[in-house]
Amino acid sequence: MTSKVLLRLAGVLGAALLSATVAAVPAQAALDSGQPVNIQLRGYSSTGAETQVGRMTGTIRFDNGNSLFRLDVTVERQSSYVDSKVRIDVNGSSHEYVYQSGVIARDFPYGGTVHNVQLTLEGLYYDGATNRTKTVTRSAFYDNPFN
């Protein structure tokens, strides 16, 4: 008789443990299909010669909960002397700087509603005609389709 009680108790505990495990899985917000990101930095010397300084290509996706966005981009350092700098502004305010070339593939959470994001790419190149280094920036604006 004691073994039947222990068996039933083990079954009840096992069922409770399984239901607690299933309930602990958090809901995920859905991301939109994405907007293309294509920013090309060009510098021009005093003689008019063009230098391709850097490039950022990929996608930006927004979550339907309006609290984060995801960047899946590649930042190329073409003729820049240093790694490119990506400035991320959310709703018109500075949010984060990323100093790197290569792949940026991550979520950027925000402490409020994300209405829009502006991405600015910055690079540094050398103007041989004036023997000076020059900084060049270019921005693109992305609107959240969920609001």
PDB file of C-alpha atoms in Angstrom:
ATOM      1  CA  MET A   1       0.000   0.000   0.000  1.00  0.00           C
ATOM      2  CA  THR A   2       2.837   2.413   0.740  1.00  0.00           C
ATOM      3  CA  SER A   3       4.330   1.899  -2.714  1.00  0.00           C
ATOM      4  CA  LYS A   4       0.999   2.904  -4.359  1.00  0.00           C
ATOM      5  CA  VAL A   5       0.911   6.158  -2.374  1.00  0.00           C
ATOM      6  CA  LEU A   6       4.523   6.917  -3.269  1.00  0.00           C
ATOM      7  CA  LEU A   7       3.840   6.163  -6.943  1.00  0.00           C
ATOM      8  CA  ARG A   8       0.835   8.491  -6.986  1.00  0.00           C
ATOM      9  CA  LEU A   9       2.789  11.201  -5.197  1.00  0.00           C
ATOM     10  CA  ALA A  10       5.615  10.890  -7.720  1.00  0.00           C
ATOM     11  CA  GLY A  11       3.109  11.200 -10.576  1.00  0.00           C
ATOM     12  CA  VAL A  12       1.516  14.322  -9.113  1.00  0.00           C
ATOM     13  CA  LEU A  13       4.914  15.913  -8.476  1.00  0.00           C
ATOM     14  CA  GLY A  14       6.065  15.035 -12.001  1.00  0.00           C
ATOM     15  CA  ALA A  15       2.946  16.592 -13.546  1.00  0.00           C
ATOM     16  CA  ALA A  16       3.361  19.740 -11.436  1.00  0.00           C
ATOM     17  CA  LEU A  17       7.012  20.033 -12.431  1.00  0.00           C
ATOM     18  CA  LEU A  18       6.162  19.611 -16.123  1.00  0.00           C
ATOM     19  CA  SER A  19       3.417  22.257 -16.014  1.00  0.00           C
ATOM     20  CA  ALA A  20       5.730  24.711 -14.220  1.00  0.00           C
ATOM     21  CA  THR A  21       8.409  24.177 -16.857  1.00  0.00           C
ATOM     22  CA  VAL A  22       6.001  24.769 -19.744  1.00  0.00           C
ATOM     23  CA  ALA A  23       4.536  27.892 -18.125  1.00  0.00           C
ATOM     24  CA  ALA A  24       7.986  29.425 -17.612  1.00  0.00           C
ATOM     25  CA  VAL A  25       8.633  29.900 -21.363  1.00  0.00           C
ATOM     26  CA  PRO A  26       8.316  33.649 -22.110  1.00  0.00           C
ATOM     27  CA  ALA A  27       6.364  34.935 -25.090  1.00  0.00           C
ATOM     28  CA  GLN A  28       8.439  36.346 -27.940  1.00  0.00           C
ATOM     29  CA  ALA A  29       7.555  39.525 -29.796  1.00  0.00           C
ATOM     30  CA  ALA A  30       7.313  39.127 -33.549  1.00  0.00           C
ATOM     31  CA  LEU A  31       9.693  41.046 -35.814  1.00  0.00           C
ATOM     32  CA  ASP A  32       8.627  42.582 -39.108  1.00  0.00           C
ATOM     33  CA  SER A  33      10.164  41.391 -42.390  1.00  0.00           C
ATOM     34  CA  GLY A  34      12.720  44.172 -42.302  1.00  0.00           C
ATOM     35  CA  GLN A  35      13.757  47.309 -44.123  1.00  0.00           C
ATOM     36  CA  PRO A  36      16.930  47.349 -46.207  1.00  0.00           C
ATOM     37  CA  VAL A  37      19.938  49.248 -44.882  1.00  0.00           C
ATOM     38  CA  ASN A  38      22.370  50.503 -47.524  1.00  0.00           C
ATOM     39  CA  ILE A  39      24.626  53.396 -46.530  1.00  0.00           C
ATOM     40  CA  GLN A  40      27.713  54.166 -48.654  1.00  0.00           C
ATOM     41  CA  LEU A  41      30.282  56.675 -47.387  1.00  0.00           C
ATOM     42  CA  ARG A  42      32.097  58.655 -50.047  1.00  0.00           C
ATOM     43  CA  GLY A  43      34.792  61.223 -49.532  1.00  0.00           C
ATOM     44  CA  TYR A  44      35.941  63.736 -52.129  1.00  0.00           C
ATOM     45  CA  SER A  45      39.362  65.327 -52.339  1.00  0.00           C
ATOM     46  CA  SER A  46      39.884  68.990 -53.137  1.00  0.00           C
ATOM     47  CA  THR A  47      40.591  67.910 -56.737  1.00  0.00           C
ATOM     48  CA  GLY A  48      37.284  66.013 -56.948  1.00  0.00           C
ATOM     49  CA  ALA A  49      38.664  62.480 -56.664  1.00  0.00           C
ATOM     50  CA  GLU A  50      36.171  60.128 -54.977  1.00  0.00           C
ATOM     51  CA  THR A  51      37.156  57.744 -52.200  1.00  0.00           C
ATOM     52  CA  GLN A  52      34.800  55.013 -51.011  1.00  0.00           C
ATOM     53  CA  VAL A  53      35.319  55.213 -47.263  1.00  0.00           C
ATOM     54  CA  GLY A  54      32.899  52.675 -45.781  1.00  0.00           C
ATOM     55  CA  ARG A  55      29.620  50.899 -46.268  1.00  0.00           C
ATOM     56  CA  MET A  56      26.839  49.402 -44.157  1.00  0.00           C
ATOM     57  CA  THR A  57      24.380  46.929 -45.697  1.00  0.00           C
ATOM     58  CA  GLY A  58      21.756  44.580 -44.288  1.00  0.00           C
ATOM     59  CA  THR A  59      18.377  44.984 -42.593  1.00  0.00           C
ATOM     60  CA  ILE A  60      16.708  46.636 -39.629  1.00  0.00           C
ATOM     61  CA  ARG A  61      13.644  44.947 -38.140  1.00  0.00           C
ATOM     62  CA  PHE A  62      11.210  46.240 -35.542  1.00  0.00           C
ATOM     63  CA  ASP A  63       9.259  44.174 -33.012  1.00  0.00           C
ATOM     64  CA  ASN A  64       5.484  44.450 -32.822  1.00  0.00           C
ATOM     65  CA  GLY A  65       5.756  45.255 -29.105  1.00  0.00           C
ATOM     66  CA  ASN A  66       7.505  48.533 -30.060  1.00  0.00           C
ATOM     67  CA  SER A  67      10.223  48.043 -27.438  1.00  0.00           C
ATOM     68  CA  LEU A  68      13.221  46.921 -29.503  1.00  0.00           C
ATOM     69  CA  PHE A  69      14.686  46.687 -32.965  1.00  0.00           C
ATOM     70  CA  ARG A  70      17.171  44.277 -34.509  1.00  0.00           C
ATOM     71  CA  LEU A  71      20.112  45.131 -36.725  1.00  0.00           C
ATOM     72  CA  ASP A  72      21.534  42.515 -39.060  1.00  0.00           C
ATOM     73  CA  VAL A  73      24.146  44.512 -40.951  1.00  0.00           C
ATOM     74  CA  THR A  74      27.686  44.253 -42.246  1.00  0.00           C
ATOM     75  CA  VAL A  75      29.903  47.304 -41.764  1.00  0.00           C
ATOM     76  CA  GLU A  76      32.756  47.465 -44.271  1.00  0.00           C
ATOM     77  CA  ARG A  77      35.841  49.549 -43.717  1.00  0.00           C
ATOM     78  CA  GLN A  78      36.738  50.366 -47.325  1.00  0.00           C
ATOM     79  CA  SER A  79      39.322  53.182 -47.340  1.00  0.00           C
ATOM     80  CA  SER A  80      38.806  54.344 -43.786  1.00  0.00           C
ATOM     81  CA  TYR A  81      41.869  54.486 -41.567  1.00  0.00           C
ATOM     82  CA  VAL A  82      39.935  53.394 -38.496  1.00  0.00           C
ATOM     83  CA  ASP A  83      36.960  51.126 -37.858  1.00  0.00           C
ATOM     84  CA  SER A  84      33.718  52.734 -38.864  1.00  0.00           C
ATOM     85  CA  LYS A  85      31.511  54.212 -36.175  1.00  0.00           C
ATOM     86  CA  VAL A  86      27.771  53.554 -36.194  1.00  0.00           C
ATOM     87  CA  ARG A  87      25.655  55.981 -34.205  1.00  0.00           C
ATOM     88  CA  ILE A  88      22.129  54.845 -33.392  1.00  0.00           C
ATOM     89  CA  ASP A  89      19.505  57.450 -32.544  1.00  0.00           C
ATOM     90  CA  VAL A  90      16.048  56.377 -31.383  1.00  0.00           C
ATOM     91  CA  ASN A  91      13.151  58.841 -31.547  1.00  0.00           C
ATOM     92  CA  GLY A  92      15.622  61.676 -32.211  1.00  0.00           C
ATOM     93  CA  SER A  93      17.835  60.999 -29.160  1.00  0.00           C
ATOM     94  CA  SER A  94      21.227  59.338 -29.014  1.00  0.00           C
ATOM     95  CA  HIS A  95      20.880  55.684 -28.023  1.00  0.00           C
ATOM     96  CA  GLU A  96      24.163  53.874 -28.660  1.00  0.00           C
ATOM     97  CA  TYR A  97      27.483  53.977 -30.514  1.00  0.00           C
ATOM     98  CA  VAL A  98      29.007  50.873 -32.084  1.00  0.00           C
ATOM     99  CA  TYR A  99      32.681  51.092 -33.059  1.00  0.00           C
ATOM    100  CA  GLN A 100      33.421  48.192 -35.332  1.00  0.00           C
ATOM    101  CA  SER A 101      33.713  46.866 -38.800  1.00  0.00           C
ATOM    102  CA  GLY A 102      32.247  43.470 -39.582  1.00  0.00           C
ATOM    103  CA  VAL A 103      28.902  42.002 -38.634  1.00  0.00           C
ATOM    104  CA  ILE A 104      26.457  43.585 -36.200  1.00  0.00           C
ATOM    105  CA  ALA A 105      23.680  41.071 -35.546  1.00  0.00           C
ATOM    106  CA  ARG A 106      21.814  41.793 -32.348  1.00  0.00           C
ATOM    107  CA  ASP A 107      18.739  43.202 -30.694  1.00  0.00           C
ATOM    108  CA  PHE A 108      18.737  46.753 -29.363  1.00  0.00           C
ATOM    109  CA  PRO A 109      16.192  47.040 -26.528  1.00  0.00           C
ATOM    110  CA  TYR A 110      14.735  50.446 -25.739  1.00  0.00           C
ATOM    111  CA  GLY A 111      13.127  51.646 -22.518  1.00  0.00           C
ATOM    112  CA  GLY A 112      10.073  53.088 -24.243  1.00  0.00           C
ATOM    113  CA  THR A 113       8.188  52.964 -27.518  1.00  0.00           C
ATOM    114  CA  VAL A 114      10.425  52.886 -30.600  1.00  0.00           C
ATOM    115  CA  HIS A 115       8.872  55.216 -33.174  1.00  0.00           C
ATOM    116  CA  ASN A 116      11.892  55.551 -35.466  1.00  0.00           C
ATOM    117  CA  VAL A 117      15.611  54.878 -35.734  1.00  0.00           C
ATOM    118  CA  GLN A 118      18.325  56.873 -37.447  1.00  0.00           C
ATOM    119  CA  LEU A 119      21.572  55.101 -38.341  1.00  0.00           C
ATOM    120  CA  THR A 120      24.657  57.224 -38.989  1.00  0.00           C
ATOM    121  CA  LEU A 121      27.859  55.758 -40.416  1.00  0.00           C
ATOM    122  CA  GLU A 122      31.116  57.642 -39.910  1.00  0.00           C
ATOM    123  CA  GLY A 123      34.548  57.006 -41.410  1.00  0.00           C
ATOM    124  CA  LEU A 124      37.912  58.725 -41.703  1.00  0.00           C
ATOM    125  CA  TYR A 125      39.901  59.011 -44.936  1.00  0.00           C
ATOM    126  CA  TYR A 126      43.039  60.725 -46.196  1.00  0.00           C
ATOM    127  CA  ASP A 127      42.852  63.484 -48.804  1.00  0.00           C
ATOM    128  CA  GLY A 128      46.139  63.201 -50.662  1.00  0.00           C
ATOM    129  CA  ALA A 129      45.590  66.519 -52.413  1.00  0.00           C
ATOM    130  CA  THR A 130      45.613  68.469 -49.121  1.00  0.00           C
ATOM    131  CA  ASN A 131      47.554  65.953 -46.979  1.00  0.00           C
ATOM    132  CA  ARG A 132      44.775  65.956 -44.383  1.00  0.00           C
ATOM    133  CA  THR A 133      42.490  63.397 -42.877  1.00  0.00           C
ATOM    134  CA  LYS A 134      38.778  64.052 -43.261  1.00  0.00           C
ATOM    135  CA  THR A 135      35.734  62.680 -41.514  1.00  0.00           C
ATOM    136  CA  VAL A 136      32.657  61.821 -43.528  1.00  0.00           C
ATOM    137  CA  THR A 137      29.221  60.795 -42.224  1.00  0.00           C
ATOM    138  CA  ARG A 138      25.971  59.698 -43.796  1.00  0.00           C
ATOM    139  CA  SER A 139      22.637  58.898 -42.170  1.00  0.00           C
ATOM    140  CA  ALA A 140      19.466  56.999 -43.013  1.00  0.00           C
ATOM    141  CA  PHE A 141      16.108  57.122 -41.252  1.00  0.00           C
ATOM    142  CA  TYR A 142      13.868  54.090 -40.563  1.00  0.00           C
ATOM    143  CA  ASP A 143      10.258  54.333 -39.383  1.00  0.00           C
ATOM    144  CA  ASN A 144       8.714  51.658 -37.154  1.00  0.00           C
ATOM    145  CA  PRO A 145       5.824  50.129 -39.146  1.00  0.00           C
ATOM    146  CA  PHE A 146       3.978  49.051 -35.983  1.00  0.00           C
ATOM    147  CA  ASN A 147       3.072  52.579 -34.829  1.00  0.00           C
TER     148      ASN A 147
END
